[in-house]
Short mmCIF file of C-alpha atoms and ligand atoms in Angstrom, two decimals:
data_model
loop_
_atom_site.label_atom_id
_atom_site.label_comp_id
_atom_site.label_asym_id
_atom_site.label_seq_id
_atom_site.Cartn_x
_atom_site.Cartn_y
_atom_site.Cartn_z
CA UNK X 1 25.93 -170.82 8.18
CA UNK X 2 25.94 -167.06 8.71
CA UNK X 3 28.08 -164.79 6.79
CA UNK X 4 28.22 -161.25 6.39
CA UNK X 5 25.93 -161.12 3.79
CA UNK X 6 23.03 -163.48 5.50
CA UNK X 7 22.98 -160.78 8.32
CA UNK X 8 22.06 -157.90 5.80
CA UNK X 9 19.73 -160.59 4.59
CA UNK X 10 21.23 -162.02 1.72
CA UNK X 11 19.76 -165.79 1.21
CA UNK X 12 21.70 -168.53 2.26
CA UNK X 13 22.46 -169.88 -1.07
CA UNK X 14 23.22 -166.72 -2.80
CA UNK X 15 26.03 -165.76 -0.05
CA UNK X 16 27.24 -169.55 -1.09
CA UNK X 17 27.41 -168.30 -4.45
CA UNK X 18 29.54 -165.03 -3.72
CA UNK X 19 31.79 -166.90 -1.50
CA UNK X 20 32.69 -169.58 -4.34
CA UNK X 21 33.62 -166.07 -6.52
CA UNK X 22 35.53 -165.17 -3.16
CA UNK X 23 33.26 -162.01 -2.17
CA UNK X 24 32.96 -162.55 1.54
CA UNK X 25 32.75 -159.03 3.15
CA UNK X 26 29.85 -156.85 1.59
CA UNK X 27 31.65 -153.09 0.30
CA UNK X 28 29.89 -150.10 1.98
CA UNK X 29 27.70 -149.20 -0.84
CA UNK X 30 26.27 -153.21 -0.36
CA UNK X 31 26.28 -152.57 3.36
CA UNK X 32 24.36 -149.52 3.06
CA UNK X 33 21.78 -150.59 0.21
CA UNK X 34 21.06 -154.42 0.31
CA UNK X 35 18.72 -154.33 3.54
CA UNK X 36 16.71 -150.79 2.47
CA UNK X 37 16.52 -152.34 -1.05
CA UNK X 38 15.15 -156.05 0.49
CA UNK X 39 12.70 -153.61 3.10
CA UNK X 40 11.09 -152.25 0.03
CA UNK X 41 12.85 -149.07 -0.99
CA UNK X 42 13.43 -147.58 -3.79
CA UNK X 43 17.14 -146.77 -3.84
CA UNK X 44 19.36 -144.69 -5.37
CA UNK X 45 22.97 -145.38 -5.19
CA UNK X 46 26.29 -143.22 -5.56
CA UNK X 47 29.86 -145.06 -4.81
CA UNK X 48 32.89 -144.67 -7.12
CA UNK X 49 34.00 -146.98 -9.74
CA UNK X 50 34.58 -150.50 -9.30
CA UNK X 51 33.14 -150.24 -5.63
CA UNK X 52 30.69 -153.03 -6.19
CA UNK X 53 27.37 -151.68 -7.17
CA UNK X 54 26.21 -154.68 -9.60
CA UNK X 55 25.38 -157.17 -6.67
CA UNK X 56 24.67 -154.03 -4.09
CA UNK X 57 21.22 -153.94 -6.43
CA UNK X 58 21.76 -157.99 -7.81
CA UNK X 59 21.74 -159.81 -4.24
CA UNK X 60 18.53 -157.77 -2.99
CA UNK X 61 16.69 -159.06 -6.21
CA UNK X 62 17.96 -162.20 -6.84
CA UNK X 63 17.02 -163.28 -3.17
CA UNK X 64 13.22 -161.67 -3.47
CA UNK X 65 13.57 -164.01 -6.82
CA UNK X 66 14.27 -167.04 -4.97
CA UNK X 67 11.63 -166.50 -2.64
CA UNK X 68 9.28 -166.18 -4.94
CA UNK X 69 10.42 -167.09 -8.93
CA UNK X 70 7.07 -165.35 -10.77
CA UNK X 71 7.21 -163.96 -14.33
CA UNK X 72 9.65 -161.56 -15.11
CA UNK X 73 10.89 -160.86 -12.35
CA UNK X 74 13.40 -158.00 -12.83
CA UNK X 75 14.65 -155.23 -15.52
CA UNK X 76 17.92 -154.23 -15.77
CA UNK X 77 18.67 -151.41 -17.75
CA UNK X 78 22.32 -150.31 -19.63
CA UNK X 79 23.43 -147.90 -21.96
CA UNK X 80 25.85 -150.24 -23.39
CA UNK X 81 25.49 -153.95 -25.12
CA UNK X 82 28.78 -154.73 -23.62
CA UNK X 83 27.75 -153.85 -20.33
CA UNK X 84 24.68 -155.61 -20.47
CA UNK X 85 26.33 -158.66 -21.53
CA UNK X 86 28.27 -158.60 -18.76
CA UNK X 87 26.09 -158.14 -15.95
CA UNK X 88 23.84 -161.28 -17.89
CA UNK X 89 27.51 -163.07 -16.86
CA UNK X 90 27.42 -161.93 -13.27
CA UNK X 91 23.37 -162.72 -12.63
CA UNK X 92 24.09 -165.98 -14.86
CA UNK X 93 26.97 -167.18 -12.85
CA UNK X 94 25.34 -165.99 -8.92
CA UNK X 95 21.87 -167.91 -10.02
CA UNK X 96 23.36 -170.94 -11.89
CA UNK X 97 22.29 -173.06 -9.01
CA UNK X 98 19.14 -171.73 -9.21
CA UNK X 99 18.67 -172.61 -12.87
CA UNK X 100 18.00 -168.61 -13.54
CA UNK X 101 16.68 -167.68 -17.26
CA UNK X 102 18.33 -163.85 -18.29
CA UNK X 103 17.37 -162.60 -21.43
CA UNK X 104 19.93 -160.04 -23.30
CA UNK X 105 18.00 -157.87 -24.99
CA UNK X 106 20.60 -155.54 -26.94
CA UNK X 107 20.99 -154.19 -30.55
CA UNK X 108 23.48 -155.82 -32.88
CA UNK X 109 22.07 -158.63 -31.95
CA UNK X 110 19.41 -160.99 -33.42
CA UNK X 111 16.25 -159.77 -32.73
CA UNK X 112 13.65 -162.82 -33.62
CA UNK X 113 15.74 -165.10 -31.16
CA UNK X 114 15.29 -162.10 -28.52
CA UNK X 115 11.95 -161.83 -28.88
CA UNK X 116 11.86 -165.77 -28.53
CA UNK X 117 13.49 -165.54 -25.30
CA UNK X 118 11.11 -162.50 -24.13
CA UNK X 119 8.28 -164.86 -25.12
CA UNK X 120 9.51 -167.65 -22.66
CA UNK X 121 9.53 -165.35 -19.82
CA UNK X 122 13.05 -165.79 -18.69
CA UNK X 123 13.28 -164.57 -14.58
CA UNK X 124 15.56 -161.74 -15.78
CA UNK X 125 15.92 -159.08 -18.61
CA UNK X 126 19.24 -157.19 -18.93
CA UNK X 127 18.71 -154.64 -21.84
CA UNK X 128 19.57 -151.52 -23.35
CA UNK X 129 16.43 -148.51 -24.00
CA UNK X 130 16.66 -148.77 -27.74
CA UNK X 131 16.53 -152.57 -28.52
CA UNK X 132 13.81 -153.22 -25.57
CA UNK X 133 12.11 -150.22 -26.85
CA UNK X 134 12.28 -151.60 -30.59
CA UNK X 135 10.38 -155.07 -28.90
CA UNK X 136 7.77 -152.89 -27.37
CA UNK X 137 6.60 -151.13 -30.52
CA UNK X 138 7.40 -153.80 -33.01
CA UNK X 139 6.97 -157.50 -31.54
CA UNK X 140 3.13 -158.44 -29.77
CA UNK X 141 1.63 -158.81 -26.54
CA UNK X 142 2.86 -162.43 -25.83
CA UNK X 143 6.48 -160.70 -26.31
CA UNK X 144 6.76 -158.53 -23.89
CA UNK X 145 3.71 -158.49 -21.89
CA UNK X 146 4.87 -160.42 -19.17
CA UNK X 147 7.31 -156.35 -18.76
CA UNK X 148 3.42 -155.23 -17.35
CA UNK X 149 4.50 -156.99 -14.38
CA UNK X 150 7.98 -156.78 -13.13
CA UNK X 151 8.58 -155.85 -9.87
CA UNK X 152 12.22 -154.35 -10.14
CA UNK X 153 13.72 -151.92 -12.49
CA UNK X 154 17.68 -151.07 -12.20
CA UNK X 155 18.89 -147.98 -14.25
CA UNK X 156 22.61 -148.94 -14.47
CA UNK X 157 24.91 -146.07 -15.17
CA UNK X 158 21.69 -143.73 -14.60
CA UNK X 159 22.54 -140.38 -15.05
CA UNK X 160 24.06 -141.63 -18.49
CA UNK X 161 20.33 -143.50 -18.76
CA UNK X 162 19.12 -139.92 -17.92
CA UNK X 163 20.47 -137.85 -19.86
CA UNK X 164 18.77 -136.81 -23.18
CA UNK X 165 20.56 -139.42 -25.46
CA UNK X 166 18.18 -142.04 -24.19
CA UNK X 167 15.21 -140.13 -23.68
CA UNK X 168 12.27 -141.47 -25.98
CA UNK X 169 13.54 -145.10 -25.70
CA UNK X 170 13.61 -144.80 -22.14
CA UNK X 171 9.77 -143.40 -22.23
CA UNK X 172 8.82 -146.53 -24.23
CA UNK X 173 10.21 -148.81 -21.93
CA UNK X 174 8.47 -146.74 -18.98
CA UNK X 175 5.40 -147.18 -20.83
CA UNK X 176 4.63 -150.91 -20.43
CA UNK X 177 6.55 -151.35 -17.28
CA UNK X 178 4.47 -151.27 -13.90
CA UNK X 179 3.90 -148.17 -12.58
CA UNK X 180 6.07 -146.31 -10.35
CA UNK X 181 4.36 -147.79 -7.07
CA UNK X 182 3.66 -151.12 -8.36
CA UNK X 183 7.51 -151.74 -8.71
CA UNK X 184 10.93 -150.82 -6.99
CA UNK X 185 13.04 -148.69 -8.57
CA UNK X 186 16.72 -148.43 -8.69
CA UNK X 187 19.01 -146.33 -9.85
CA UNK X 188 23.15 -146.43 -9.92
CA UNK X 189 26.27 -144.67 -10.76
CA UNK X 190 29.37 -143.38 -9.86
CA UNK X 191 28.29 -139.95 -10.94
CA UNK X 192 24.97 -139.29 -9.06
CA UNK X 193 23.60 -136.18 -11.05
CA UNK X 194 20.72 -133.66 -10.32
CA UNK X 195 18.48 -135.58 -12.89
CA UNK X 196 19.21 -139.03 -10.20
CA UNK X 197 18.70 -137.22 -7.50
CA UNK X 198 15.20 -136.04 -8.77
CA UNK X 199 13.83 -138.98 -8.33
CA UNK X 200 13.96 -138.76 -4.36
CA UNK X 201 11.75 -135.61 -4.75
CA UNK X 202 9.01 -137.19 -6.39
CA UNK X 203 6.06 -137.83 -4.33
CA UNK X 204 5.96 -141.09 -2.87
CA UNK X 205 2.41 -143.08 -2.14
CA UNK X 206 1.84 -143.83 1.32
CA UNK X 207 1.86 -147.07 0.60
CA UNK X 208 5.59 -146.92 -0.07
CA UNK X 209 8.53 -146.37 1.99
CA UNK X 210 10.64 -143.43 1.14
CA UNK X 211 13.10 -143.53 -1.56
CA UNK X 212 16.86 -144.46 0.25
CA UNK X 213 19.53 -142.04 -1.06
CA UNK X 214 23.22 -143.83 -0.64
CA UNK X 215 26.10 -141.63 -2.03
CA UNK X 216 29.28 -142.92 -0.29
CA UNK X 217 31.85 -140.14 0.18
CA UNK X 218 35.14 -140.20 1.06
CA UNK X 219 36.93 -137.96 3.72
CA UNK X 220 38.86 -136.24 1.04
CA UNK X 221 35.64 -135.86 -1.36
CA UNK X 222 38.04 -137.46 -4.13
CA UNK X 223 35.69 -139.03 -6.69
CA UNK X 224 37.90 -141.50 -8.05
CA UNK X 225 39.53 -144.60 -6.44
CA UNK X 226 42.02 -143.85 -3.45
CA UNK X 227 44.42 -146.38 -5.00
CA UNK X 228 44.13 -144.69 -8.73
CA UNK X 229 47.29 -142.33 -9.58
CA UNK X 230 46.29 -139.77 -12.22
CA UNK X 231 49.27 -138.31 -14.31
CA UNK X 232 49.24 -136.28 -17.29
CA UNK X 233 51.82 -135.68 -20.01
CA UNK X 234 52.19 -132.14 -21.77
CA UNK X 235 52.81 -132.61 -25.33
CA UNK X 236 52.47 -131.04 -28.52
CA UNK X 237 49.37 -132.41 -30.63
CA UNK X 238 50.88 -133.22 -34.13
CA UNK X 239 53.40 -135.93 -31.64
CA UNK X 240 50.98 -137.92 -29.92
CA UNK X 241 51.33 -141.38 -31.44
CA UNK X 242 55.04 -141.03 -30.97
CA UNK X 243 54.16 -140.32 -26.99
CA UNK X 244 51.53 -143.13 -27.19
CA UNK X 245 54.09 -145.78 -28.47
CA UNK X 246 56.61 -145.21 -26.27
CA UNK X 247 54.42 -144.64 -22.75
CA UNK X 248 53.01 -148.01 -23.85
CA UNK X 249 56.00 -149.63 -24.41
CA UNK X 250 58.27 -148.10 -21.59
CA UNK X 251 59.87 -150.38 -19.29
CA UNK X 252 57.06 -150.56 -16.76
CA UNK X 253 54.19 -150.73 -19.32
CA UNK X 254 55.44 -152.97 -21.86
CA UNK X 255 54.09 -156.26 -19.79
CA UNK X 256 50.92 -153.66 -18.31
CA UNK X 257 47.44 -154.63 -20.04
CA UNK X 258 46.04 -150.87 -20.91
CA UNK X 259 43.00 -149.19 -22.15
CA UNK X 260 43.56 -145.77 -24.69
CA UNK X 261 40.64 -143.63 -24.76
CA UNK X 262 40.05 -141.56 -27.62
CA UNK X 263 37.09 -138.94 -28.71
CA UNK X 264 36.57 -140.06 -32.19
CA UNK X 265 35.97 -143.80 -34.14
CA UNK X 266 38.33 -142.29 -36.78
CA UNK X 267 41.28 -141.59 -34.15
CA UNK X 268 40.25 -145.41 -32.99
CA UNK X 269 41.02 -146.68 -36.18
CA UNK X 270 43.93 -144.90 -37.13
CA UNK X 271 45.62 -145.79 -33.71
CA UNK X 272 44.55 -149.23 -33.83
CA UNK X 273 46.37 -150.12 -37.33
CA UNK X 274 49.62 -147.91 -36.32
CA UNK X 275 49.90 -149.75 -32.99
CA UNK X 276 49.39 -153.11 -35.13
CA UNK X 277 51.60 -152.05 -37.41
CA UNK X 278 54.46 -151.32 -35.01
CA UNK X 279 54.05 -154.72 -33.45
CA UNK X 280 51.68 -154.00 -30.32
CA UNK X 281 49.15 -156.62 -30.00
CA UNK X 282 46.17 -154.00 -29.90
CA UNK X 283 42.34 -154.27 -30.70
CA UNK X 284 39.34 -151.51 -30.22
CA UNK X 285 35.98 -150.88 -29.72
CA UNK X 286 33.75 -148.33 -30.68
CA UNK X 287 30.11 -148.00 -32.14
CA UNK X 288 30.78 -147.99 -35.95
CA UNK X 289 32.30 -151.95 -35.49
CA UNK X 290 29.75 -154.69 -35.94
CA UNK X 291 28.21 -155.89 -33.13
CA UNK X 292 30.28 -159.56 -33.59
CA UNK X 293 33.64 -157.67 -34.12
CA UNK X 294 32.79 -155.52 -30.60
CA UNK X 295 32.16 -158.70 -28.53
CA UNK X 296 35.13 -160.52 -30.43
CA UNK X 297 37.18 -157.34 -29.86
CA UNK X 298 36.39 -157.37 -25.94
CA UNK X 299 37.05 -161.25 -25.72
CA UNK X 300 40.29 -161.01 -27.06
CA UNK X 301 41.26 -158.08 -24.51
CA UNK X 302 40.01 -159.96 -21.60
CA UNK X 303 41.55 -162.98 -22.13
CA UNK X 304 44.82 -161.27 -22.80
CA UNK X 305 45.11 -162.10 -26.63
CA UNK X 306 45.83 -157.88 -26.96
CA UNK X 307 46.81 -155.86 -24.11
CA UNK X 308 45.57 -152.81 -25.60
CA UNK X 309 42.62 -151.95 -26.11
CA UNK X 310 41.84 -148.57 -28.11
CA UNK X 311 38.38 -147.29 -27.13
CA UNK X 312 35.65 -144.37 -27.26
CA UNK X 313 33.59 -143.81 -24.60
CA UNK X 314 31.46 -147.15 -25.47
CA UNK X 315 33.63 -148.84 -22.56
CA UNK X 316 33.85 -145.88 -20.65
CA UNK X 317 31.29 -147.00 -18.14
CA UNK X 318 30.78 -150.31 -16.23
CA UNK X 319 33.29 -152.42 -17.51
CA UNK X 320 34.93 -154.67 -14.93
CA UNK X 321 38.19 -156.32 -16.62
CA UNK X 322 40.63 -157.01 -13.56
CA UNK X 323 43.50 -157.12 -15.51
CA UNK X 324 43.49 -153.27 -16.85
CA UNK X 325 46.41 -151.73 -15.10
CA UNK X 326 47.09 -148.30 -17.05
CA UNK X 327 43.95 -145.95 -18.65
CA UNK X 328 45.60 -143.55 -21.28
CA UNK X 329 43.53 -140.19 -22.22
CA UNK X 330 44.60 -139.90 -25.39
CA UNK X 331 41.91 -137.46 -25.82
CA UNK X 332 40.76 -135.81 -22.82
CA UNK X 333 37.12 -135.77 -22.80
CA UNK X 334 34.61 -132.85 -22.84
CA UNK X 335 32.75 -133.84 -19.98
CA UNK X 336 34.29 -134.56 -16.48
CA UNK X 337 32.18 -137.17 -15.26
CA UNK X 338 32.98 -139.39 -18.38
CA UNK X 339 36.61 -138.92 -16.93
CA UNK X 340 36.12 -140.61 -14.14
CA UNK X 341 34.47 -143.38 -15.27
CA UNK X 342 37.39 -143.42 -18.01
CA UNK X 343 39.94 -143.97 -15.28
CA UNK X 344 37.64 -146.17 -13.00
CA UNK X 345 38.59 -149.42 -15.35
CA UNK X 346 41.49 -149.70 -13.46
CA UNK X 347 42.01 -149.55 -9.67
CA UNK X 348 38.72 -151.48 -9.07
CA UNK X 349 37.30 -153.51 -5.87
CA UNK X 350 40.81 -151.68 -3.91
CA UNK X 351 43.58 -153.15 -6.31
CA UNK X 352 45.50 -150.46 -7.23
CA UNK X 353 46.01 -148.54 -11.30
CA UNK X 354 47.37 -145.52 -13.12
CA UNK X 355 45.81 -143.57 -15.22
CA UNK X 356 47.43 -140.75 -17.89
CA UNK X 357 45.96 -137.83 -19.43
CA UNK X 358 47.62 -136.62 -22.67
CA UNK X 359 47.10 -132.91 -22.53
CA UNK X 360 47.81 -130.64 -25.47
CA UNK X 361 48.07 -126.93 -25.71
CA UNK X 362 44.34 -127.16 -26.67
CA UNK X 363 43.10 -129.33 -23.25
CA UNK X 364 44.10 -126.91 -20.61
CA UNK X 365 40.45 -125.65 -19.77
CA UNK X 366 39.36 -128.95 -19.67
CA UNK X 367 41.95 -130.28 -17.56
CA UNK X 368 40.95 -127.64 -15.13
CA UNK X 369 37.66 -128.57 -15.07
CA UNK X 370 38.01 -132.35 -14.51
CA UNK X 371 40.70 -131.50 -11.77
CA UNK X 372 37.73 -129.57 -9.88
CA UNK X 373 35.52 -132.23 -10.30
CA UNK X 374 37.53 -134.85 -8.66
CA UNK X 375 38.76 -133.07 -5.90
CA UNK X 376 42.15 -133.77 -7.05
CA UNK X 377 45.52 -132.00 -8.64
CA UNK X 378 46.99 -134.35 -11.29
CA UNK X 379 50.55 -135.23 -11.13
CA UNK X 380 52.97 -134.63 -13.95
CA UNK X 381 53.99 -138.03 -15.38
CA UNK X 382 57.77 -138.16 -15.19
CA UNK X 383 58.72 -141.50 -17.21
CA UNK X 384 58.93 -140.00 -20.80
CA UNK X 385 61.33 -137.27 -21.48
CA UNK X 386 60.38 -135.03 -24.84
CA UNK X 387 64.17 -135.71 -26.55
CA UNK X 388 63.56 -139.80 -25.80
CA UNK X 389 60.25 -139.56 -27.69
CA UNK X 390 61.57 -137.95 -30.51
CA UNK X 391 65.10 -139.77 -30.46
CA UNK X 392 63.00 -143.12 -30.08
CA UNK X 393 59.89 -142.92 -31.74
CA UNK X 394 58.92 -139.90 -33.78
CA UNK X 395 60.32 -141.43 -37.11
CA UNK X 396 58.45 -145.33 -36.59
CA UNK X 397 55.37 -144.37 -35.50
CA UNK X 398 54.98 -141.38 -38.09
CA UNK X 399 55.61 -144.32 -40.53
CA UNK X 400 53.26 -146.33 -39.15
CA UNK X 401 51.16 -143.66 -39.02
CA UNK X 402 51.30 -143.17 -42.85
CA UNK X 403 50.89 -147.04 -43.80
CA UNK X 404 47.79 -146.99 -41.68
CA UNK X 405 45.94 -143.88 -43.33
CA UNK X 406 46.88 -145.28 -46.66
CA UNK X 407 45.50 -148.83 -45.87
CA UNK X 408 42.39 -147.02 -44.51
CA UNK X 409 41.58 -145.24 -47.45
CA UNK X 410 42.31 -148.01 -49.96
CA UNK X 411 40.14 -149.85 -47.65
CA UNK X 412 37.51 -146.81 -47.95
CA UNK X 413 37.06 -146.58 -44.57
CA UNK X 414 35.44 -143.24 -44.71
CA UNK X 415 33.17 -144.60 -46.99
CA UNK X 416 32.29 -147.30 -44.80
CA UNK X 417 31.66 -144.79 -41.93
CA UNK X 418 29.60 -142.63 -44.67
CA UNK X 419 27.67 -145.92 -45.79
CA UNK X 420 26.86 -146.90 -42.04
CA UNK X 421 25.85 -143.13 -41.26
CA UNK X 422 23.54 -142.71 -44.20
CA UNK X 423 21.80 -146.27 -43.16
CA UNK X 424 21.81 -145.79 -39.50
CA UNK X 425 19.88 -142.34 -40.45
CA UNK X 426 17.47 -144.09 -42.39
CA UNK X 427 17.08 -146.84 -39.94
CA UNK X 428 16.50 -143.82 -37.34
CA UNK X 429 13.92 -141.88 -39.69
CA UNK X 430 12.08 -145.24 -40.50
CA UNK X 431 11.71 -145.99 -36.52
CA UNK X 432 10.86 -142.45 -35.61
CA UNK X 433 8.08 -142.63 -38.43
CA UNK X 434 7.17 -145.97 -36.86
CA UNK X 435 7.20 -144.58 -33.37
CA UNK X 436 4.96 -141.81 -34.15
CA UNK X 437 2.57 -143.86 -36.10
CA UNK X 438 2.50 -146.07 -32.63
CA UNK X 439 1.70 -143.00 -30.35
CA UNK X 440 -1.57 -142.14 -32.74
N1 ATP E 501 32.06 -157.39 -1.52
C1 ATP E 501 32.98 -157.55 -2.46
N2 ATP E 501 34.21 -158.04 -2.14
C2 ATP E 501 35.15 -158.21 -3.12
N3 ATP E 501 34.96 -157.94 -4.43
C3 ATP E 501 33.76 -157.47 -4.78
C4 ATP E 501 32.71 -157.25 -3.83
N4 ATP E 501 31.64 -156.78 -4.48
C5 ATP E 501 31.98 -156.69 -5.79
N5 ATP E 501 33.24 -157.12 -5.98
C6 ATP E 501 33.99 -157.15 -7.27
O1 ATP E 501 34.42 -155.83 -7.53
C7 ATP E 501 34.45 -155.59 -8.93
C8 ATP E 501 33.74 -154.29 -9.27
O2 ATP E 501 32.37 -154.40 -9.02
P1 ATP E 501 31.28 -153.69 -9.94
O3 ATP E 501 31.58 -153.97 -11.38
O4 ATP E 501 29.95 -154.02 -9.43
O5 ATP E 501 31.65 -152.15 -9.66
P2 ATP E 501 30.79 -150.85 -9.92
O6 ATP E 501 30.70 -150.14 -8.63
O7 ATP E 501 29.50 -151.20 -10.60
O8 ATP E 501 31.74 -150.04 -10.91
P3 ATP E 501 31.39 -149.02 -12.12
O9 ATP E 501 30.98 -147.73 -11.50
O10 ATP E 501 32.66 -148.90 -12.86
O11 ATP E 501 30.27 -149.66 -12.92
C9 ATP E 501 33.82 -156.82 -9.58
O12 ATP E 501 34.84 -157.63 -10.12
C10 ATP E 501 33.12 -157.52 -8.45
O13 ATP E 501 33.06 -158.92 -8.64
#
């Protein structure tokens, strides 16, 4: 049987595999990457959200696996657990004939069983820098030396890999990974930034083939979706849970399954409890949650138990949940790029989504920027008139609003968030120490 994906050299089973998940035509970023990637190049690759990037860098690997199954075979790097997690899914459910072994290696998690796992030399690793770096300094050779011989490394969401959050974790996972011409390289996103691109400037060995730069542009240069509408709403700061509640439970949202992005845990929390408290069936994610809440939290939203999810920019980035048909901006964020991966949970692999930006008198420069960065003019979102909000939901939500604060601080969640900062800066000062002590 030939299918599309045999001719770009896809094997046999693993286009049986796609097909059963009904992916039969490769997207253009697959098209363009999956034979330079299986010839031997190093590849970076730019395509929007939701175009398909996972198996544009899985199928290459996975069929170089099959052809020859020896030690660790691949690295996939993530800057989020969740998104790790996931991608273990995709790689578990494409090799599951195959019997594939995938490690998640990811903090929150328990790290004796990981290193376990490492020591069994599963074909796979999908981690994130500061766990896999932890295993490096902390856990021996028979843990993670079979990493000295991998022969693929993806940097998922790489310019967020890049940039300086990650840096010394990164470095330590560098370190005991082959070096740059002993393995191929990968790097993806949907924002392809200057610190990517570098990578195609440094010198290759001759006995290498040059790196393969894929950014997939539109006619229109538009970096989002085509089918993705982006509105915004103008409204007055001190209103915006009344705005919230009623965009969410308008006519045409109330059924809609929606993700509300916010810039701060605390806003996360406080938005969470109102919504419960005024009857939405909402949950959230963000960094100061347990690890076992965050999973529990993202089960739940998938498999429809809430249709709102509240979230920071933890699920910004890779997270493929079908059913997500509205993004909200509650906050708009500082940095375009983290916009469009925002709005790019919805409208993925062409279905179609909305996404609106709540823009105070405060989020006008911003606004401008983001505007210029997608190519695009936002349109002004029409549903929700000011005197409905207020008429409607200004005196509910504000008593929600007050219910939830006061539940939050007899629950001392400050003090939590204090607590879990003062031990997560330990935990940071005691690893740095560590780390240091390693380098001498
Ligand atoms: N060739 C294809 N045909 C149909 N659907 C596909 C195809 N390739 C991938 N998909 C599906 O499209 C969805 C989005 O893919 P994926 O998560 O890889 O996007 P992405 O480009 O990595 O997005 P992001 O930039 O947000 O991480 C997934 O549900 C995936 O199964």
């Amino acid at each position: 049987m030939t299918s599309e994906f045999t001719s770009l050299g896809v094997s046999k089973w693993l286009a049986e595999s796609l097909n059963a998940m009904k992916i039969y035509t490769p997207t253009a970023i697959q098209k363009a990457c999956i034979p330079k990637i299986l010839a031997g190049h190093d590849c970076i690759g730019g395509a929007k959200t939701g175009s398909g990037k996972t198996i544009a860098f899985g199928a290459p690997m996975l069929t170089k696996w099959s052809e020859d199954p020896m030690g660790i075979f691949g690295v996939i790097l993530t800057p989020t657990r969740e998104l790790a997690l996931q991608i273990a899914e995709q790689f578990a459910a494409l090799g599951a004939s195959m019997n594939i072994r995938i490690a998640v290696v990811v903090g929150g998690e328990d790290i004796v069983k990981q290193a376990i796992q490492l020591q069994n030399r599963p074909h796979f690793v999908i981690a994130t820098p500061g766990r896999l770096a932890d295993h490096i300094l902390n856990s021996g050779e028979d843990t993670v030396g079979g990493l000295r011989r991998v022969k693929y490394l993806v940097l998922d969401e790489a310019d967020r890999l890049l940039s300086n959050s990650f840096g010394s974790d990164l470095e330590r996972c560098f370190s005991i990974l082959p070096a740059a011409d002993k393995r191929q390289t990968m790097l993806f996103t949907a924002t392809v930034t200057d610190a990517v691109r570098a990578l195609k400037d440094k010198p290759v060995p001759e006995s290498k083939p040059p790196v393969f730069v894929h950014e997939v542009e539109s006619v229109d240069k538009v970096a989002i979706p085509e089918k993705l509408l982006t509105n915004y709403l103008f409204l007055p700061s001190y209103v915006k849970e009344a705005y919230l509640f009623s965009v969410l439970t308008h006519e045409d949202n109330k059924d809609s399954t929606a993700i509300v992005f916010v810039n701060r845990t605390h806003t996360a929390e406080v938005l969470r409890r109102t919504l419960r408290n005024l009857e939405v069936r909402v949950t959230s994610l963000h960094s100061e949650m347990p690890q076992s809440e965050r999973t529990n939290s993202l089960h739940r939203f998938k498999a429809g138990a809430a249709r709102v999810l509240i979230a920071t920019d933890v699920a910004s980035r890779g997270l493929d949940i079908p059913s997500v048909q509205l993004v909200i901006n509650y906050d708009i964020p500082g940095d375009a790029d983290d916009f469009v991966h925002r709005v790019g949970r919805t409208a993925r692999a062409g279905r179609s989504g909305e996404s609106i930006s709540f823009v105070t008198e405060k989020d006008v420069e911003r606004i401008l920027s983001i505007e210029k960065r997608i190519n695009k003019k936002m349109d002004k979102y029409e549903k929700i008139s000011d005197n409905k909000v207020i008429k409607s939901s200004l005196k509910e939500t504000s008593v929600a609003k007050r219910e939830a604060l006061m539940d939050m601080e007899k629950e001392g969640f400050g003090e939590k968030r204090k607590n879990n900062k003062r031990k997560h800066d330990q935990e940071k000062l005691v690893s740095t120490s560590k780390k240091s002590k390693g380098k001498k």
